[in-house]
């Protein structure tokens, strides 16, 4: 998650950067001691999260938040202050979180987790299974290919249910005999998939369990999921093909065709 922090106290900026170092899904791309510099930056750079000190000269954090939202309506706003008296004001302009100084790493980690959840809700993630498989983020297809893409398609086809790592391997690499040694090719492809999702800031899409993988259905829309919930309402969206590039998709297609009949 690309973020900026704005605080007129340099020591507080250094404290935040030190305590937040290494926290997953947080990438502070810029630090500012004044509001105007932050506004100029957001006008020219993609930013998902702004951490704003409330008490600042010339323009306070509340005023700055309003201006940033005018530039980027979906930007997440976290207010930071040594006082809790501004919580009501932050709520009035739709602040997403509030941190009271001094910083603690645990507090920052909790904030990042909550902002990740909010970010996923704001982003529109769409899974297409009728026809060929595609994942679209805000209308743009994610660049997935090869076995990494096929793994995600197979996991997604289970509609949020767990599928074991062994079954994924046996399904996708059906021509290979199963063994712990040969599973390495699967884990390499799974690693590539997770790296791509992390770059796309979709790490929460694929959930790993002790035995296997599952899709996080709570953050996606999907043509197949919608059809399963109400096949009569969604019948016009099915044109006879399901994950057509994958041979294992034919088994699911057969059950869909039975329901259609």
CSV table of C-alpha atoms in Angstrom, one decimal:
chain,number,residue,atom,x,y,z
A,1,UNK,CA,0.0,0.0,0.0
A,2,UNK,CA,1.6,3.3,-1.2
A,3,UNK,CA,1.4,5.9,1.6
A,4,UNK,CA,2.6,9.3,2.6
A,5,UNK,CA,3.1,10.8,6.0
A,6,UNK,CA,2.8,14.5,6.8
A,7,UNK,CA,4.0,15.9,10.2
A,8,UNK,CA,5.7,19.2,11.0
A,9,UNK,CA,7.8,17.5,13.6
A,10,UNK,CA,10.9,15.8,12.0
A,11,UNK,CA,11.5,13.7,15.1
A,12,UNK,CA,8.0,12.2,14.8
A,13,UNK,CA,8.6,11.5,11.1
A,14,UNK,CA,11.8,9.6,11.9
A,15,UNK,CA,10.1,7.8,14.8
A,16,UNK,CA,7.3,6.6,12.5
A,17,UNK,CA,9.7,5.4,9.8
A,18,UNK,CA,11.8,3.6,12.3
A,19,UNK,CA,8.9,1.8,14.0
A,20,UNK,CA,7.1,1.0,10.7
A,21,UNK,CA,10.2,-0.5,8.9
A,22,UNK,CA,9.5,-3.9,7.5
A,23,UNK,CA,5.8,-4.0,8.2
A,24,UNK,CA,4.2,-5.9,5.3
A,25,UNK,CA,1.9,-4.0,2.9
A,26,UNK,CA,3.1,-0.6,3.9
A,27,UNK,CA,5.3,1.4,1.5
A,28,UNK,CA,5.8,5.0,2.6
A,29,UNK,CA,6.9,6.6,-0.6
A,30,UNK,CA,7.2,10.2,0.7
A,31,UNK,CA,7.4,12.2,3.9
A,32,UNK,CA,6.5,15.8,4.3
A,33,UNK,CA,6.7,18.5,7.0
A,34,UNK,CA,4.1,20.8,5.3
A,35,UNK,CA,0.7,20.3,3.7
A,36,UNK,CA,1.4,22.1,0.4
A,37,UNK,CA,4.2,19.7,-0.5
A,38,UNK,CA,1.9,16.8,0.2
A,39,UNK,CA,-0.8,18.2,-2.0
A,40,UNK,CA,1.7,18.7,-4.9
A,41,UNK,CA,2.9,15.1,-4.5
A,42,UNK,CA,-0.5,13.5,-4.5
A,43,UNK,CA,-1.5,15.5,-7.7
A,44,UNK,CA,1.3,13.7,-9.6
A,45,UNK,CA,1.7,10.4,-7.8
A,46,UNK,CA,-0.5,7.4,-6.9
A,47,UNK,CA,-1.2,7.3,-3.2
A,48,UNK,CA,-3.6,5.0,-1.4
A,49,UNK,CA,-3.0,6.1,2.2
A,50,UNK,CA,-2.2,9.4,3.8
A,51,UNK,CA,-1.1,9.6,7.5
A,52,UNK,CA,-1.7,13.2,8.6
A,53,UNK,CA,-0.7,15.0,11.8
A,54,UNK,CA,-3.6,17.1,12.9
A,55,UNK,CA,-1.9,20.0,14.6
A,56,UNK,CA,0.2,21.7,11.9
A,57,UNK,CA,0.8,25.4,11.0
A,58,UNK,CA,-0.9,27.1,8.1
A,59,UNK,CA,-3.0,24.1,7.2
A,60,UNK,CA,-4.0,21.5,9.7
A,61,UNK,CA,-4.5,17.8,9.0
A,62,UNK,CA,-8.3,18.0,8.9
A,63,UNK,CA,-8.1,20.7,6.2
A,64,UNK,CA,-5.4,18.8,4.3
A,65,UNK,CA,-7.5,15.7,4.3
A,66,UNK,CA,-10.4,17.5,2.6
A,67,UNK,CA,-8.0,18.8,-0.1
A,68,UNK,CA,-6.5,15.3,-0.6
A,69,UNK,CA,-9.9,13.7,-1.0
A,70,UNK,CA,-10.8,16.3,-3.6
A,71,UNK,CA,-7.8,15.2,-5.6
A,72,UNK,CA,-8.1,11.5,-4.9
A,73,UNK,CA,-11.6,10.5,-3.5
A,74,UNK,CA,-10.6,7.0,-2.6
A,75,UNK,CA,-7.5,7.9,-0.6
A,76,UNK,CA,-7.5,6.4,2.9
A,77,UNK,CA,-7.0,8.9,5.7
A,78,UNK,CA,-5.3,8.1,9.0
A,79,UNK,CA,-5.0,11.0,11.5
A,80,UNK,CA,-2.2,11.1,13.9
A,81,UNK,CA,-2.0,13.3,17.0
A,82,UNK,CA,-0.7,13.5,20.6
A,83,UNK,CA,-4.3,14.2,21.7
A,84,UNK,CA,-7.5,12.3,21.3
A,85,UNK,CA,-9.7,15.4,21.3
A,86,UNK,CA,-9.9,15.5,17.5
A,87,UNK,CA,-11.5,12.1,17.0
A,88,UNK,CA,-14.9,13.7,16.5
A,89,UNK,CA,-13.5,16.2,13.9
A,90,UNK,CA,-11.8,13.3,12.1
A,91,UNK,CA,-15.1,11.4,12.0
A,92,UNK,CA,-16.9,14.3,10.5
A,93,UNK,CA,-14.8,14.4,7.4
A,94,UNK,CA,-14.7,10.6,7.1
A,95,UNK,CA,-11.3,9.8,8.6
A,96,UNK,CA,-10.6,6.0,8.3
A,97,UNK,CA,-8.4,5.7,11.5
A,98,UNK,CA,-6.9,7.6,14.3
A,99,UNK,CA,-3.5,7.1,16.0
A,100,UNK,CA,-2.4,8.8,19.2
A,101,UNK,CA,1.3,9.5,19.6
A,102,UNK,CA,3.8,8.4,20.7
A,103,UNK,CA,3.9,5.6,18.1
A,104,UNK,CA,4.0,2.0,18.9
A,105,UNK,CA,4.8,-0.7,16.3
A,106,UNK,CA,1.8,-2.8,17.4
A,107,UNK,CA,-0.5,0.2,16.8
A,108,UNK,CA,1.0,0.8,13.3
A,109,UNK,CA,0.6,-2.9,12.4
A,110,UNK,CA,-3.0,-2.9,13.5
A,111,UNK,CA,-3.6,0.3,11.5
A,112,UNK,CA,-2.1,-1.3,8.3
A,113,UNK,CA,-4.2,-4.4,8.7
A,114,UNK,CA,-7.4,-2.4,8.9
A,115,UNK,CA,-6.4,-0.2,6.0
A,116,UNK,CA,-5.7,-3.3,3.9
A,117,UNK,CA,-9.2,-4.5,4.6
A,118,UNK,CA,-10.7,-1.1,3.6
A,119,UNK,CA,-8.5,-0.9,0.5
A,120,UNK,CA,-9.7,-4.2,-0.7
A,121,UNK,CA,-13.3,-3.1,-0.2
A,122,UNK,CA,-12.7,0.1,-2.2
A,123,UNK,CA,-11.0,-1.8,-5.1
A,124,UNK,CA,-13.3,-3.6,-7.4
A,125,UNK,CA,-11.9,-7.1,-7.9
A,126,UNK,CA,-13.8,-9.2,-10.5
A,127,UNK,CA,-13.2,-12.8,-11.4
A,128,UNK,CA,-14.3,-14.0,-14.8
A,129,UNK,CA,-14.8,-17.8,-15.2
A,130,UNK,CA,-17.4,-18.0,-18.0
A,131,UNK,CA,-15.3,-18.2,-21.1
A,132,UNK,CA,-11.6,-17.7,-20.4
A,133,UNK,CA,-10.2,-17.0,-16.9
A,134,UNK,CA,-9.5,-13.4,-16.0
A,135,UNK,CA,-8.9,-11.3,-12.8
A,136,UNK,CA,-9.8,-7.7,-13.2
A,137,UNK,CA,-8.8,-5.0,-10.7
A,138,UNK,CA,-10.8,-1.8,-11.2
A,139,UNK,CA,-11.6,-3.0,-14.7
A,140,UNK,CA,-8.0,-3.8,-15.7
A,141,UNK,CA,-6.9,-7.4,-16.2
A,142,UNK,CA,-4.0,-8.5,-13.9
A,143,UNK,CA,-1.0,-9.8,-15.8
A,144,UNK,CA,-1.1,-13.5,-14.9
A,145,UNK,CA,0.1,-16.3,-17.1
A,146,UNK,CA,1.1,-19.9,-17.1
A,147,UNK,CA,0.8,-22.2,-14.1
A,148,UNK,CA,0.5,-19.3,-11.7
A,149,UNK,CA,-2.6,-18.2,-13.4
A,150,UNK,CA,-4.0,-21.7,-13.6
A,151,UNK,CA,-3.4,-22.3,-9.9
A,152,UNK,CA,-5.5,-19.2,-9.1
A,153,UNK,CA,-8.2,-20.3,-11.5
A,154,UNK,CA,-8.4,-23.7,-9.9
A,155,UNK,CA,-8.5,-22.3,-6.4
A,156,UNK,CA,-11.1,-19.7,-7.4
A,157,UNK,CA,-13.3,-22.5,-8.9
A,158,UNK,CA,-13.8,-23.9,-5.4
A,159,UNK,CA,-15.9,-20.8,-4.4
A,160,UNK,CA,-14.1,-20.2,-1.2
A,161,UNK,CA,-13.6,-23.8,-0.1
A,162,UNK,CA,-10.1,-25.1,0.7
A,163,UNK,CA,-8.3,-27.2,-1.9
A,164,UNK,CA,-5.2,-29.1,-0.8
A,165,UNK,CA,-1.8,-28.5,-2.3
A,166,UNK,CA,-1.6,-32.1,-3.4
A,167,UNK,CA,-4.9,-31.9,-5.3
A,168,UNK,CA,-3.8,-28.7,-7.0
A,169,UNK,CA,-0.6,-30.4,-8.1
A,170,UNK,CA,-2.4,-33.6,-9.3
A,171,UNK,CA,-5.0,-31.6,-11.2
A,172,UNK,CA,-2.7,-29.1,-13.0
A,173,UNK,CA,0.3,-31.4,-13.5
A,174,UNK,CA,-1.9,-34.5,-14.2
A,175,UNK,CA,0.7,-36.0,-16.5
A,176,UNK,CA,3.3,-36.2,-13.6
A,177,UNK,CA,3.3,-38.7,-10.8
A,178,UNK,CA,2.8,-37.2,-7.4
A,179,UNK,CA,5.8,-37.0,-5.1
A,180,UNK,CA,7.2,-34.6,-2.5
A,181,UNK,CA,10.2,-33.9,-4.7
A,182,UNK,CA,8.1,-33.1,-7.8
A,183,UNK,CA,5.8,-30.9,-5.7
A,184,UNK,CA,8.6,-28.3,-5.9
A,185,UNK,CA,7.4,-27.2,-9.3
A,186,UNK,CA,4.0,-26.4,-7.8
A,187,UNK,CA,5.5,-24.4,-4.9
A,188,UNK,CA,7.6,-22.4,-7.3
A,189,UNK,CA,4.6,-21.5,-9.3
A,190,UNK,CA,2.6,-20.7,-6.2
A,191,UNK,CA,5.4,-18.4,-5.0
A,192,UNK,CA,5.3,-16.5,-8.4
A,193,UNK,CA,1.5,-16.2,-8.0
A,194,UNK,CA,1.8,-14.7,-4.5
A,195,UNK,CA,4.6,-12.3,-5.7
A,196,UNK,CA,2.3,-11.0,-8.5
A,197,UNK,CA,-0.6,-10.6,-6.1
A,198,UNK,CA,1.6,-8.7,-3.7
A,199,UNK,CA,2.8,-6.3,-6.4
A,200,UNK,CA,-0.9,-5.8,-7.4
A,201,UNK,CA,-1.6,-5.2,-3.7
A,202,UNK,CA,-4.0,-8.1,-3.7
A,203,UNK,CA,-2.2,-10.3,-1.1
A,204,UNK,CA,-5.5,-11.0,0.6
A,205,UNK,CA,-7.1,-12.6,-2.5
A,206,UNK,CA,-5.3,-15.9,-2.0
A,207,UNK,CA,-5.5,-17.4,1.5
A,208,UNK,CA,-3.0,-20.2,2.5
A,209,UNK,CA,-4.1,-22.8,5.0
A,210,UNK,CA,-2.0,-25.5,6.6
A,211,UNK,CA,-3.1,-28.0,4.0
A,212,UNK,CA,-3.7,-25.9,0.9
A,213,UNK,CA,-5.2,-22.7,-0.6
A,214,UNK,CA,-8.6,-20.9,-0.8
A,215,UNK,CA,-9.9,-17.8,-2.4
A,216,UNK,CA,-11.1,-14.9,-0.3
A,217,UNK,CA,-14.7,-14.6,-1.7
A,218,UNK,CA,-15.5,-11.7,0.6
A,219,UNK,CA,-13.5,-9.2,-1.5
A,220,UNK,CA,-14.5,-10.3,-5.0
A,221,UNK,CA,-17.4,-10.3,-7.5
A,222,UNK,CA,-17.5,-13.3,-9.8
A,223,UNK,CA,-19.8,-14.3,-12.7
A,224,UNK,CA,-19.7,-18.0,-11.6
A,225,UNK,CA,-20.4,-17.2,-7.9
A,226,UNK,CA,-23.4,-15.0,-8.9
A,227,UNK,CA,-24.7,-17.7,-11.1
A,228,UNK,CA,-24.4,-20.3,-8.4
A,229,UNK,CA,-26.4,-18.1,-6.0
A,230,UNK,CA,-29.2,-17.6,-8.5
A,231,UNK,CA,-28.8,-19.5,-11.8
A,232,UNK,CA,-32.2,-18.3,-13.1
A,233,UNK,CA,-31.4,-14.6,-12.6
A,234,UNK,CA,-27.9,-15.1,-14.1
A,235,UNK,CA,-28.7,-17.5,-17.0
A,236,UNK,CA,-28.1,-14.9,-19.7
A,237,UNK,CA,-24.5,-14.4,-18.6
A,238,UNK,CA,-23.6,-18.0,-19.3
A,239,UNK,CA,-22.8,-18.7,-23.0
A,240,UNK,CA,-21.8,-22.3,-22.8
A,241,UNK,CA,-18.1,-22.0,-21.8
A,242,UNK,CA,-16.4,-22.3,-18.5
A,243,UNK,CA,-12.6,-21.8,-17.9
A,244,UNK,CA,-12.3,-23.0,-21.5
A,245,UNK,CA,-8.5,-23.0,-21.5
A,246,UNK,CA,-8.2,-25.6,-18.8
A,247,UNK,CA,-9.2,-29.3,-19.4
A,248,UNK,CA,-10.2,-29.8,-15.7
A,249,UNK,CA,-12.8,-27.0,-16.2
A,250,UNK,CA,-14.8,-29.4,-18.3
A,251,UNK,CA,-16.0,-31.3,-15.2
A,252,UNK,CA,-17.4,-28.2,-13.7
A,253,UNK,CA,-18.9,-27.2,-17.0
A,254,UNK,CA,-20.8,-30.5,-17.2
A,255,UNK,CA,-22.5,-29.8,-13.8
A,256,UNK,CA,-23.3,-26.3,-15.0
A,257,UNK,CA,-24.9,-27.6,-18.2
A,258,UNK,CA,-27.0,-30.1,-16.1
A,259,UNK,CA,-28.3,-27.3,-14.0
A,260,UNK,CA,-29.1,-25.2,-17.1
A,261,UNK,CA,-31.1,-28.1,-18.5
